[in-house]
């Protein structure tokens, strides 16, 4: 019990209290320490969940829900990677590399972007095998994330699973 030892050491140094095992002050310090240790454990978990690299639970799922939906069908490492990509693309760049990064942030790996810059058109051919739910999510995210001046057509070339 770290909190108890810390409080006992500090109070012993003052010389005001005699902290013995069956004394009232001992019992009081033990109860304070139990609550403090629990709070420190919660704070440690919160700190871990604050950063994408160390989050393992609600730190990942909360960010995903904020961005559209929880992606619990992917491994933890893949989910972290997608979140990092999504955070990096928040600058609003309108380049083929930025669009590539956006699509990778959705969890896609096999796709081709065909630009029709003269007519503000873009075709996205997706070769990944994706579920009907992920297809819908990808189309919604593309509509939300890609610039509105572009006419974006999404083609899923692989049969859905």
Tab-separated table of C-alpha atoms in Angstrom, residues 10-131:
chain	number	residue	atom	x	y	z
A	10	UNK	CA	5.775	11.828	6.592
A	11	UNK	CA	3.810	11.839	9.843
A	12	UNK	CA	6.520	9.873	11.707
A	13	UNK	CA	9.051	12.526	10.707
A	14	UNK	CA	6.937	15.209	12.386
A	15	UNK	CA	7.042	13.386	15.702
A	16	UNK	CA	3.471	14.446	16.538
A	17	UNK	CA	1.834	11.060	16.149
A	18	UNK	CA	2.610	7.605	17.379
A	19	UNK	CA	1.348	5.383	14.585
A	20	UNK	CA	1.012	1.850	15.909
A	21	UNK	CA	-0.869	-1.028	14.333
A	22	UNK	CA	-4.011	-1.029	16.515
A	23	UNK	CA	-4.312	2.735	17.027
A	24	UNK	CA	-7.086	4.949	15.701
A	25	UNK	CA	-4.679	6.992	13.588
A	26	UNK	CA	-3.343	3.793	12.024
A	27	UNK	CA	-6.875	2.732	11.058
A	28	UNK	CA	-7.665	6.221	9.754
A	29	UNK	CA	-4.516	6.318	7.625
A	30	UNK	CA	-5.299	2.827	6.288
A	31	UNK	CA	-8.774	3.953	5.166
A	32	UNK	CA	-7.404	7.130	3.561
A	33	UNK	CA	-4.720	5.078	1.843
A	34	UNK	CA	-7.242	2.593	0.439
A	35	UNK	CA	-9.236	5.408	-1.176
A	36	UNK	CA	-6.110	7.214	-2.396
A	37	UNK	CA	-4.645	4.060	-3.931
A	38	UNK	CA	-7.907	3.465	-5.791
A	39	UNK	CA	-7.931	7.059	-7.063
A	40	UNK	CA	-4.295	6.803	-8.166
A	41	UNK	CA	-5.108	3.595	-10.085
A	42	UNK	CA	-8.001	5.348	-11.838
A	43	UNK	CA	-5.786	8.330	-12.689
A	44	UNK	CA	-3.102	6.003	-14.040
A	45	UNK	CA	-5.680	4.311	-16.285
A	46	UNK	CA	-6.993	7.688	-17.454
A	47	UNK	CA	-3.476	8.829	-18.303
A	48	UNK	CA	-2.834	5.625	-20.256
A	49	UNK	CA	-6.121	5.998	-22.186
A	50	UNK	CA	-5.370	9.647	-23.013
A	51	UNK	CA	-2.754	8.806	-25.649
A	52	UNK	CA	-3.399	6.698	-28.742
A	53	UNK	CA	-0.086	4.840	-28.367
A	54	UNK	CA	-0.910	3.572	-24.870
A	55	UNK	CA	-4.717	3.398	-24.946
A	56	UNK	CA	-6.218	-0.077	-24.831
A	57	UNK	CA	-9.902	0.421	-24.087
A	58	UNK	CA	-12.112	3.488	-23.889
A	59	UNK	CA	-9.320	5.770	-25.117
A	60	UNK	CA	-9.549	4.059	-28.515
A	61	UNK	CA	-13.293	3.424	-28.675
A	62	UNK	CA	-14.224	6.952	-27.553
A	63	UNK	CA	-12.129	8.496	-30.325
A	64	UNK	CA	-13.595	6.102	-32.883
A	65	UNK	CA	-17.162	6.870	-31.819
A	66	UNK	CA	-16.387	10.584	-32.073
A	67	UNK	CA	-15.203	10.004	-35.650
A	68	UNK	CA	-18.192	7.936	-36.702
A	69	UNK	CA	-18.226	4.425	-35.300
A	70	UNK	CA	-16.251	1.996	-33.205
A	71	UNK	CA	-14.016	-0.267	-35.302
A	72	UNK	CA	-13.852	-3.266	-33.002
A	73	UNK	CA	-13.464	-5.631	-35.970
A	74	UNK	CA	-9.824	-4.571	-36.322
A	75	UNK	CA	-6.848	-5.373	-34.116
A	76	UNK	CA	-5.834	-2.832	-31.476
A	77	UNK	CA	-2.696	-1.912	-33.435
A	78	UNK	CA	-4.684	-1.352	-36.656
A	79	UNK	CA	-7.200	0.797	-34.759
A	80	UNK	CA	-4.354	2.897	-33.339
A	81	UNK	CA	-2.838	3.265	-36.801
A	82	UNK	CA	-6.170	4.400	-38.301
A	83	UNK	CA	-6.699	6.948	-35.514
A	84	UNK	CA	-3.201	8.370	-35.990
A	85	UNK	CA	-3.779	8.690	-39.727
A	86	UNK	CA	-7.114	10.396	-39.147
A	87	UNK	CA	-5.580	12.888	-36.721
A	88	UNK	CA	-2.746	13.671	-39.151
A	89	UNK	CA	-5.138	14.411	-41.997
A	90	UNK	CA	-7.058	17.045	-40.058
A	91	UNK	CA	-5.124	19.824	-41.825
A	92	UNK	CA	-7.538	19.984	-44.748
A	93	UNK	CA	-4.992	19.333	-47.474
A	94	UNK	CA	-6.493	18.652	-50.885
A	95	UNK	CA	-3.828	16.463	-52.490
A	96	UNK	CA	-3.803	12.874	-53.786
A	97	UNK	CA	-1.511	11.936	-50.885
A	98	UNK	CA	-3.994	13.408	-48.399
A	99	UNK	CA	-6.873	11.483	-49.994
A	100	UNK	CA	-4.790	8.306	-49.867
A	101	UNK	CA	-4.137	8.914	-46.182
A	102	UNK	CA	-7.856	9.520	-45.531
A	103	UNK	CA	-8.794	6.196	-47.133
A	104	UNK	CA	-6.118	4.355	-45.152
A	105	UNK	CA	-7.586	5.963	-42.040
A	106	UNK	CA	-10.853	4.161	-42.795
A	107	UNK	CA	-8.994	0.839	-42.687
A	108	UNK	CA	-8.786	0.388	-46.461
A	109	UNK	CA	-5.586	-0.900	-48.023
A	110	UNK	CA	-6.400	-1.872	-51.615
A	111	UNK	CA	-7.748	1.077	-53.596
A	112	UNK	CA	-7.034	3.328	-56.542
A	113	UNK	CA	-7.817	7.033	-56.830
A	114	UNK	CA	-8.486	8.310	-60.353
A	115	UNK	CA	-8.571	12.090	-60.583
A	116	UNK	CA	-10.466	14.139	-63.098
A	117	UNK	CA	-9.081	17.463	-61.923
A	118	UNK	CA	-10.400	19.467	-64.860
A	119	UNK	CA	-13.989	18.574	-64.016
A	120	UNK	CA	-13.511	18.322	-60.218
A	121	UNK	CA	-14.245	14.606	-60.292
A	122	UNK	CA	-12.676	11.721	-58.490
A	123	UNK	CA	-13.279	7.992	-58.824
A	124	UNK	CA	-12.240	5.773	-55.959
A	125	UNK	CA	-11.973	2.097	-56.838
A	126	UNK	CA	-11.868	-0.004	-53.682
A	127	UNK	CA	-10.572	-3.564	-54.010
A	128	UNK	CA	-10.742	-4.429	-50.282
A	129	UNK	CA	-13.247	-7.061	-49.285
A	130	UNK	CA	-15.622	-5.110	-47.044
A	131	UNK	CA	-18.936	-5.784	-45.337
